[in-house]
Short mmCIF file of C-alpha atoms and ligand atoms in Angstrom, two decimals:
data_model
loop_
_atom_site.label_atom_id
_atom_site.label_comp_id
_atom_site.label_asym_id
_atom_site.label_seq_id
_atom_site.Cartn_x
_atom_site.Cartn_y
_atom_site.Cartn_z
CA MET A 1 14.40 30.57 14.19
CA LEU A 2 12.98 29.17 17.38
CA VAL A 3 15.30 26.52 18.79
CA VAL A 4 14.61 24.16 21.70
CA GLN A 5 17.73 22.62 23.22
CA LYS A 6 17.76 19.96 25.90
CA TYR A 7 20.80 19.15 28.01
CA GLY A 8 21.02 15.96 30.06
CA GLY A 9 22.27 15.60 33.61
CA SER A 10 25.88 14.80 32.76
CA SER A 11 26.08 17.87 30.49
CA VAL A 12 25.32 20.13 33.49
CA ALA A 13 26.99 18.04 36.20
CA ASP A 14 29.18 20.80 37.66
CA ALA A 15 29.99 24.51 37.34
CA GLU A 16 32.46 23.94 34.52
CA ARG A 17 29.95 21.91 32.51
CA ILE A 18 27.26 24.49 33.19
CA PHE A 19 29.46 27.24 31.76
CA ASN A 20 30.29 25.00 28.80
CA VAL A 21 26.59 24.55 28.06
CA ALA A 22 25.87 28.23 28.72
CA GLY A 23 28.45 28.98 26.03
CA ARG A 24 26.61 26.81 23.52
CA ILE A 25 23.28 28.35 24.40
CA ALA A 26 24.74 31.84 24.05
CA GLU A 27 26.18 30.91 20.66
CA CYS A 28 22.76 29.85 19.42
CA TYR A 29 21.20 33.05 20.79
CA ASP A 30 23.91 35.21 19.19
CA GLN A 31 23.02 33.71 15.81
CA GLY A 32 19.71 35.54 16.17
CA ASN A 33 17.56 32.65 17.41
CA ASP A 34 14.91 32.54 20.08
CA VAL A 35 16.21 29.89 22.45
CA VAL A 36 14.28 27.73 24.90
CA VAL A 37 16.41 25.34 26.95
CA VAL A 38 15.18 22.30 28.87
CA LEU A 39 17.42 20.84 31.56
CA SER A 40 17.73 17.64 33.57
CA ALA A 41 18.95 17.50 37.14
CA GLN A 42 22.73 17.71 37.54
CA GLY A 43 24.72 14.46 37.38
CA ASP A 44 23.43 11.89 39.86
CA THR A 45 21.13 14.30 41.67
CA THR A 46 17.95 12.32 40.99
CA ASP A 47 19.52 9.07 42.23
CA ASP A 48 20.86 10.86 45.28
CA LEU A 49 17.42 12.26 46.07
CA ILE A 50 15.91 8.78 45.74
CA ALA A 51 18.54 7.45 48.16
CA LYS A 52 17.76 10.27 50.56
CA ALA A 53 14.07 9.43 50.51
CA ALA A 54 14.84 5.76 51.12
CA GLU A 55 16.60 6.70 54.35
CA ILE A 56 13.28 8.05 55.58
CA ASP A 57 10.90 5.55 53.97
CA PRO A 58 11.65 3.21 51.06
CA ASN A 59 7.91 3.11 50.37
CA ALA A 60 7.31 6.84 50.54
CA SER A 61 4.23 8.05 48.67
CA LYS A 62 4.70 8.83 45.02
CA ARG A 63 3.29 12.29 45.53
CA GLU A 64 6.05 13.18 47.98
CA MET A 65 8.66 11.47 45.79
CA ASP A 66 7.67 13.76 42.91
CA MET A 67 7.78 16.78 45.17
CA LEU A 68 11.33 15.79 46.10
CA LEU A 69 12.69 14.65 42.72
CA SER A 70 11.42 17.71 40.90
CA THR A 71 13.78 19.87 42.95
CA GLY A 72 16.76 18.49 41.02
CA GLU A 73 15.65 20.13 37.80
CA GLN A 74 14.78 23.32 39.63
CA GLN A 75 18.38 23.57 40.81
CA SER A 76 19.85 23.18 37.35
CA VAL A 77 17.63 25.75 35.64
CA ALA A 78 18.40 28.39 38.24
CA LEU A 79 22.13 27.68 38.05
CA MET A 80 22.05 27.87 34.24
CA ALA A 81 20.20 31.20 34.26
CA MET A 82 22.79 32.51 36.72
CA ALA A 83 25.64 31.38 34.47
CA LEU A 84 24.08 33.08 31.43
CA ASN A 85 23.40 36.25 33.41
CA LYS A 86 26.98 36.26 34.60
CA MET A 87 28.10 36.04 30.96
CA GLY A 88 25.97 39.09 30.20
CA TYR A 89 22.93 37.36 28.68
CA ALA A 90 19.32 37.92 29.68
CA ALA A 91 17.98 34.59 30.84
CA VAL A 92 15.12 33.45 33.02
CA SER A 93 14.45 30.07 34.62
CA LEU A 94 10.92 28.66 34.85
CA ASN A 95 9.46 25.57 36.48
CA ALA A 96 6.48 23.54 35.27
CA MET A 97 4.00 25.54 37.35
CA GLN A 98 5.24 28.83 35.89
CA VAL A 99 5.17 27.55 32.31
CA GLY A 100 1.91 25.67 32.70
CA ILE A 101 2.86 22.09 31.83
CA SER A 102 -0.29 20.07 32.55
CA THR A 103 -0.03 16.33 33.00
CA THR A 104 -2.22 13.38 33.87
CA SER A 105 -2.57 12.75 37.60
CA GLU A 106 -0.44 9.65 38.12
CA TYR A 107 2.59 10.56 40.20
CA SER A 108 6.05 9.37 39.07
CA ASN A 109 4.80 8.40 35.63
CA ALA A 110 2.63 11.26 34.42
CA LYS A 111 1.99 12.05 30.75
CA ILE A 112 2.02 15.59 29.40
CA LYS A 113 -1.44 16.73 28.28
CA LEU A 114 -1.01 20.39 27.45
CA ILE A 115 1.64 23.08 27.54
CA SER A 116 0.69 26.77 27.70
CA ARG A 117 2.71 28.92 25.40
CA GLY A 118 1.91 32.28 27.03
CA ARG A 119 4.63 32.66 29.59
CA ILE A 120 7.42 31.27 27.43
CA GLU A 121 6.40 33.48 24.50
CA GLN A 122 6.24 36.52 26.76
CA GLU A 123 9.77 35.87 27.97
CA LEU A 124 11.01 35.33 24.41
CA GLU A 125 9.47 38.64 23.37
CA ARG A 126 11.45 40.29 26.14
CA LYS A 127 14.52 38.75 24.44
CA ASN A 128 15.16 36.42 27.34
CA ILE A 129 16.74 33.02 26.94
CA VAL A 130 14.16 30.76 28.61
CA ILE A 131 15.41 27.87 30.75
CA VAL A 132 12.71 25.34 31.66
CA THR A 133 12.77 22.42 34.11
CA GLY A 134 12.52 19.05 32.39
CA PHE A 135 10.91 15.93 33.89
CA GLN A 136 8.10 17.72 35.75
CA GLY A 137 4.53 18.85 35.29
CA ILE A 138 1.45 19.82 37.24
CA ASN A 139 -1.67 17.67 37.59
CA LYS A 140 -5.31 18.64 38.09
CA TYR A 141 -4.80 18.82 41.86
CA GLU A 142 -2.08 21.43 41.24
CA ASP A 143 0.49 18.95 42.52
CA ILE A 144 3.89 18.41 40.99
CA THR A 145 4.22 15.23 38.94
CA THR A 146 7.22 13.68 37.22
CA LEU A 147 7.32 11.97 33.85
CA GLY A 148 9.36 8.85 34.66
CA ARG A 149 13.14 8.45 34.70
CA GLY A 150 14.78 10.14 31.73
CA GLY A 151 11.63 12.19 31.17
CA SER A 152 13.35 15.49 30.40
CA ASP A 153 13.66 14.44 26.75
CA THR A 154 9.90 14.22 26.65
CA SER A 155 9.54 17.67 28.22
CA ALA A 156 11.82 19.10 25.54
CA VAL A 157 10.03 17.50 22.60
CA ALA A 158 6.60 18.40 23.97
CA ILE A 159 7.70 22.02 24.43
CA ALA A 160 9.14 22.06 20.90
CA ALA A 161 5.84 20.71 19.57
CA ALA A 162 3.75 23.19 21.57
CA LEU A 163 5.85 26.16 20.40
CA ARG A 164 6.13 24.78 16.85
CA ALA A 165 9.88 25.20 17.17
CA ASP A 166 12.02 25.01 14.04
CA LYS A 167 14.56 22.74 15.72
CA CYS A 168 14.78 20.43 18.70
CA GLU A 169 18.29 19.46 19.73
CA ILE A 170 18.90 16.87 22.44
CA TYR A 171 22.39 17.24 23.91
CA THR A 172 23.92 14.37 25.82
CA ASP A 173 27.33 12.87 26.65
CA VAL A 174 27.55 10.63 23.57
CA ASN A 175 27.80 11.66 19.92
CA GLY A 176 24.40 10.34 18.94
CA VAL A 177 22.48 7.12 18.58
CA TYR A 178 24.67 4.05 18.01
CA THR A 179 24.02 0.72 16.29
CA ALA A 180 24.66 -0.88 19.72
CA ASP A 181 25.89 0.25 23.11
CA PRO A 182 29.50 1.27 22.29
CA ARG A 183 30.64 0.33 25.80
CA VAL A 184 29.74 -3.29 25.03
CA VAL A 185 30.12 -3.57 21.27
CA LYS A 186 33.42 -2.02 20.23
CA ASP A 187 32.46 -1.90 16.53
CA ALA A 188 29.24 0.00 17.16
CA ARG A 189 28.81 2.89 14.74
CA LYS A 190 27.02 6.19 15.07
CA ILE A 191 23.79 6.26 13.06
CA ASP A 192 23.44 9.39 10.89
CA GLU A 193 19.69 9.19 10.35
CA ILE A 194 16.95 7.00 11.76
CA SER A 195 13.16 7.00 11.48
CA TYR A 196 10.82 7.80 14.36
CA SER A 197 9.43 4.25 14.45
CA GLU A 198 12.83 2.60 14.59
CA MET A 199 14.05 5.03 17.24
CA ALA A 200 10.92 4.50 19.33
CA GLU A 201 11.47 0.74 19.19
CA LEU A 202 15.16 1.03 20.04
CA ALA A 203 14.39 3.31 22.98
CA SER A 204 11.68 1.08 24.37
CA LEU A 205 13.84 -2.02 23.88
CA GLY A 206 16.62 -0.67 26.05
CA ALA A 207 18.70 1.90 24.15
CA LYS A 208 19.15 4.47 26.91
CA VAL A 209 19.79 7.46 24.68
CA LEU A 210 16.21 8.83 24.46
CA HIS A 211 13.04 8.56 26.56
CA THR A 212 10.58 6.47 24.52
CA ARG A 213 7.68 8.90 24.96
CA SER A 214 9.78 11.72 23.55
CA VAL A 215 10.14 9.89 20.24
CA GLU A 216 6.42 9.10 20.11
CA ILE A 217 5.58 12.76 20.61
CA ALA A 218 8.16 13.80 18.01
CA GLN A 219 6.54 11.41 15.53
CA LYS A 220 3.01 12.55 16.32
CA TYR A 221 3.83 16.24 15.88
CA ASN A 222 6.53 15.77 13.28
CA VAL A 223 9.28 17.40 15.34
CA GLU A 224 12.63 16.63 13.74
CA LEU A 225 15.11 15.71 16.47
CA VAL A 226 18.88 15.81 16.59
CA VAL A 227 20.76 13.89 19.27
CA ARG A 228 24.32 15.10 19.72
CA SER A 229 27.08 15.65 22.26
CA SER A 230 27.38 18.78 24.39
CA LEU A 231 31.11 18.15 24.62
CA THR A 232 32.13 17.87 20.96
CA ARG A 233 31.22 19.58 17.71
CA GLU A 234 30.42 16.33 15.94
CA GLU A 235 27.19 16.05 13.94
CA GLY A 236 24.75 13.87 15.80
CA THR A 237 21.93 11.55 14.77
CA VAL A 238 18.86 12.98 13.03
CA ILE A 239 15.51 11.37 13.85
CA LYS A 240 12.74 12.05 11.35
CA GLY A 241 9.89 10.72 9.20
CA GLU A 242 10.12 7.23 7.69
CA ASN A 243 10.01 8.35 4.08
CA SER A 244 13.14 10.46 4.13
CA VAL A 245 15.29 7.81 5.78
CA GLU A 246 17.02 5.04 3.86
CA LYS A 247 15.48 1.69 4.78
CA ILE A 248 18.30 -0.27 6.36
CA LEU A 249 17.91 -3.98 7.05
CA VAL A 250 18.83 -3.68 10.70
CA SER A 251 19.46 -0.26 12.23
CA GLY A 252 20.46 -1.29 15.69
CA VAL A 253 20.72 -3.85 18.46
CA ALA A 254 19.47 -3.11 21.96
CA SER A 255 19.23 -4.99 25.20
CA ASP A 256 17.27 -4.68 28.38
CA LYS A 257 17.94 -6.40 31.69
CA ASP A 258 14.93 -4.90 33.37
CA VAL A 259 12.80 -7.93 32.54
CA ALA A 260 11.54 -10.95 34.37
CA ARG A 261 9.71 -13.99 33.04
CA VAL A 262 6.75 -15.49 34.85
CA THR A 263 5.14 -18.82 33.99
CA ILE A 264 1.74 -20.04 35.10
CA GLU A 265 1.80 -23.79 34.78
CA GLY A 266 -1.14 -26.08 34.28
CA ILE A 267 -3.95 -23.65 33.62
CA ASP A 268 -7.19 -25.25 32.42
CA ASP A 269 -7.35 -25.30 28.62
CA LYS A 270 -10.67 -23.44 28.44
CA PRO A 271 -11.86 -20.19 26.82
CA GLY A 272 -11.48 -17.15 29.04
CA LYS A 273 -8.43 -18.25 31.05
CA ALA A 274 -5.94 -15.91 29.35
CA PHE A 275 -8.49 -13.14 29.66
CA GLU A 276 -8.83 -13.79 33.39
CA VAL A 277 -5.07 -13.59 33.94
CA PHE A 278 -4.37 -10.49 31.89
CA ALA A 279 -7.48 -8.61 32.99
CA LEU A 280 -6.05 -8.98 36.49
CA PHE A 281 -2.82 -7.25 35.46
CA ASP A 282 -4.64 -4.64 33.47
CA LYS A 283 -6.63 -3.67 36.53
CA LYS A 284 -3.41 -3.24 38.51
CA LYS A 285 -1.75 -1.31 35.64
CA ILE A 286 0.99 -3.91 35.30
CA SER A 287 2.27 -3.94 31.75
CA VAL A 288 3.06 -7.24 30.16
CA ASP A 289 5.37 -7.59 27.19
CA ILE A 290 6.06 -10.93 25.46
CA ILE A 291 3.37 -13.57 25.97
CA ILE A 292 3.63 -17.22 24.99
CA GLN A 293 1.09 -19.97 25.54
CA SER A 294 2.27 -23.51 25.11
CA ILE A 295 0.32 -26.12 23.17
CA GLY A 296 -2.16 -27.67 25.58
CA ARG A 297 -1.49 -31.16 26.84
CA GLY A 298 -3.81 -33.23 28.99
CA GLY A 299 -6.36 -30.42 29.17
CA THR A 300 -3.97 -27.80 30.52
CA ASN A 301 -1.74 -24.99 29.21
CA ASP A 302 1.31 -23.08 30.41
CA ILE A 303 1.31 -19.33 29.90
CA SER A 304 4.62 -17.46 30.09
CA PHE A 305 5.04 -13.72 29.88
CA THR A 306 7.55 -11.00 30.66
CA ILE A 307 7.18 -7.94 32.87
CA GLU A 308 9.46 -5.25 34.26
CA LYS A 309 11.57 -6.49 37.16
CA SER A 310 10.05 -3.91 39.44
CA SER A 311 6.60 -5.49 39.12
CA LEU A 312 7.80 -9.04 39.79
CA LYS A 313 7.03 -9.10 43.51
CA ASN A 314 3.57 -7.72 42.88
CA VAL A 315 2.80 -10.13 40.08
CA ILE A 316 3.89 -13.22 42.01
CA GLN A 317 1.87 -12.15 45.02
CA LEU A 318 -1.17 -11.52 42.86
CA LEU A 319 -0.89 -14.86 41.06
CA GLU A 320 -0.39 -16.83 44.27
CA GLU A 321 -3.59 -15.24 45.55
CA TYR A 322 -5.53 -16.11 42.41
CA LYS A 323 -3.85 -19.43 41.67
CA GLU A 324 -6.75 -21.56 42.77
CA LYS A 325 -9.36 -19.44 41.09
CA LEU A 326 -7.40 -19.60 37.83
CA GLY A 327 -7.11 -23.34 38.25
CA ALA A 328 -3.32 -23.12 37.90
CA LYS A 329 -0.92 -25.69 39.35
CA LYS A 330 2.27 -23.75 39.79
CA ILE A 331 3.76 -20.25 39.39
CA THR A 332 7.46 -19.97 38.50
CA PHE A 333 9.68 -17.06 37.53
CA ASP A 334 13.15 -16.17 36.28
CA ASP A 335 14.67 -12.73 36.79
CA LYS A 336 18.19 -13.49 35.60
CA ILE A 337 17.37 -12.83 31.98
CA ALA A 338 17.95 -10.22 29.30
CA LYS A 339 15.91 -9.23 26.29
CA VAL A 340 18.04 -8.64 23.22
CA SER A 341 16.39 -7.09 20.18
CA ILE A 342 17.18 -5.99 16.66
CA VAL A 343 15.29 -3.15 15.00
CA GLY A 344 15.13 -2.23 11.34
CA ALA A 345 12.56 -0.89 8.90
CA GLY A 346 14.08 -3.06 6.16
CA MET A 347 13.13 -6.32 7.79
CA ALA A 348 9.51 -5.96 6.76
CA THR A 349 10.55 -6.51 3.14
CA HIS A 350 13.56 -8.79 3.58
CA SER A 351 13.17 -12.38 4.62
CA GLY A 352 15.94 -14.17 6.46
CA VAL A 353 16.60 -11.55 9.11
CA ALA A 354 15.34 -13.75 11.94
CA SER A 355 17.41 -16.70 10.81
CA LEU A 356 20.54 -14.50 10.67
CA MET A 357 19.90 -13.40 14.24
CA PHE A 358 19.34 -16.96 15.45
CA GLU A 359 22.45 -18.11 13.59
CA ALA A 360 24.50 -15.47 15.39
CA LEU A 361 23.17 -16.70 18.73
CA TYR A 362 23.87 -20.30 17.79
CA ASP A 363 27.45 -19.40 16.82
CA ALA A 364 27.88 -17.75 20.21
CA GLY A 365 26.39 -20.74 22.02
CA VAL A 366 23.50 -18.72 23.41
CA ASN A 367 20.22 -20.46 24.20
CA ILE A 368 16.95 -18.69 23.33
CA LYS A 369 14.15 -18.87 25.91
CA MET A 370 11.44 -16.84 24.20
CA ILE A 371 11.03 -15.07 20.86
CA SER A 372 8.77 -12.24 19.80
CA THR A 373 8.57 -10.37 16.51
CA SER A 374 6.83 -7.40 14.92
CA GLU A 375 7.09 -5.61 11.56
CA ILE A 376 10.33 -3.88 12.47
CA LYS A 377 11.80 -5.77 15.41
CA ILE A 378 12.76 -9.22 16.69
CA SER A 379 13.35 -9.81 20.39
CA VAL A 380 14.77 -12.85 22.13
CA LEU A 381 14.90 -13.63 25.80
CA ILE A 382 18.20 -15.14 26.94
CA ASP A 383 20.22 -15.79 30.09
CA GLU A 384 21.50 -12.58 31.66
CA LYS A 385 25.06 -13.95 31.59
CA ASP A 386 24.92 -14.28 27.78
CA GLU A 387 23.88 -10.68 27.18
CA GLU A 388 27.25 -9.33 26.15
CA SER A 389 28.28 -12.19 23.86
CA ALA A 390 24.85 -12.15 22.23
CA LEU A 391 25.06 -8.42 21.50
CA ILE A 392 28.51 -8.72 19.99
CA ALA A 393 27.63 -11.80 17.90
CA ILE A 394 24.42 -10.29 16.53
CA HIS A 395 26.04 -6.94 15.78
CA ASP A 396 28.90 -8.67 13.92
CA LYS A 397 26.51 -10.79 11.91
CA PHE A 398 24.45 -7.86 10.70
CA GLN A 399 27.44 -5.70 9.96
CA LEU A 400 28.64 -8.42 7.60
CA ALA A 401 25.17 -8.96 6.15
CA MET A 402 24.81 -5.25 5.46
CA GLN A 403 28.19 -5.06 3.74
CA SER A 404 27.25 -7.88 1.40
CA LEU A 405 23.82 -6.32 0.73
CA ARG A 406 25.52 -3.07 -0.25
CA GLN A 407 27.89 -4.87 -2.59
CA ASN A 408 25.00 -6.60 -4.37
N1 LIG B 501 16.46 13.83 36.24
C1 LIG B 501 15.54 12.86 35.76
C2 LIG B 501 16.16 11.49 35.76
O1 LIG B 501 17.31 11.31 36.02
C3 LIG B 501 15.00 13.20 34.42
C4 LIG B 501 16.02 13.21 33.31
O2 LIG B 501 17.22 13.21 33.54
O3 LIG B 501 15.62 13.26 32.15
O4 LIG B 501 15.48 10.54 35.47
MG1 LIG B 502 18.89 11.77 33.45
#
């Protein structure tokens, strides 16, 4: 079998952890498998590098940031190959240039376009264990790019897809994907199986366990994923096609504090105004999430929407500039908010899920500021200070609802 394993930063944080992981890699190799390993930077290395750059220039160019951040992964692959060599295994480390991982040009948020199989396959034929840098690629200018924070998952899945690997295992410091963040919700349970679509939603709605893109690629190329711990032998969570997964009402609850709400007050109630506003953001590549337009009164509307906190300064600046042209009266914002969401494939066919969620929030005395729904998710925007109580209340409510559904 051809197995791709990915180990996150905490799994390779120090020499002891590196040898622990090397042991697991060796075990897989000894079972007769071809093994390709993708690694993240050790521990807090990426954050430390970002801090280092900030000492020089907090607004350093993204090209140079990528040049710098990509060194973290280069350290871990070399160290891992050394550990395996020391244990008597043939291993070779490769970076994105050596493998041929081509990405789009945008620095710090590049997307993988193509992965050459030649070099990796050559090394596998030589019976080497191949250790590849996660998180990085090369663009058409032959510059190093990075894939966004947490992007090593995406490297691993893309490599597994390119090599048509039989297995793709994502090793981390938790036992799998949970129904909620176990540090906040004590009753959170490990999920045994979850569909690609649900996992993609959970990841993009704030569950930190997998990079969203990695799940999208897994779905597109039908790569079955397992998320499990590098520190225990416990079975992890399997992520696979919708049809082979039991449709559960609500699979998980996630929350995201990286959101800000912006409101444009008193825009003229005329065709083309929403277009004008959002075309502006589109041009600047600012992504907008929930959008609500109020019912017009006295010939004007309010439009509220959410964005990532990091774009807030930009967005406010932009809107202040264009305020007059848009015919808007006032721009306001709120960045002390959280987006709490529930995800479940079963909600498409079960009514009453939204009202259960709202009931839980009511019980907990949490006020809802905005609501958005899709086939398999419901999100609410609430005060940041209510995040924890909301998560616990919603999780409790659905745990009870699921028990009673099972009994029926
Ligand atoms: N080292 C990078 C980061 O911390 C990529 C990763 O860990 O997946 O974001
Ligand atoms: Mg990381």
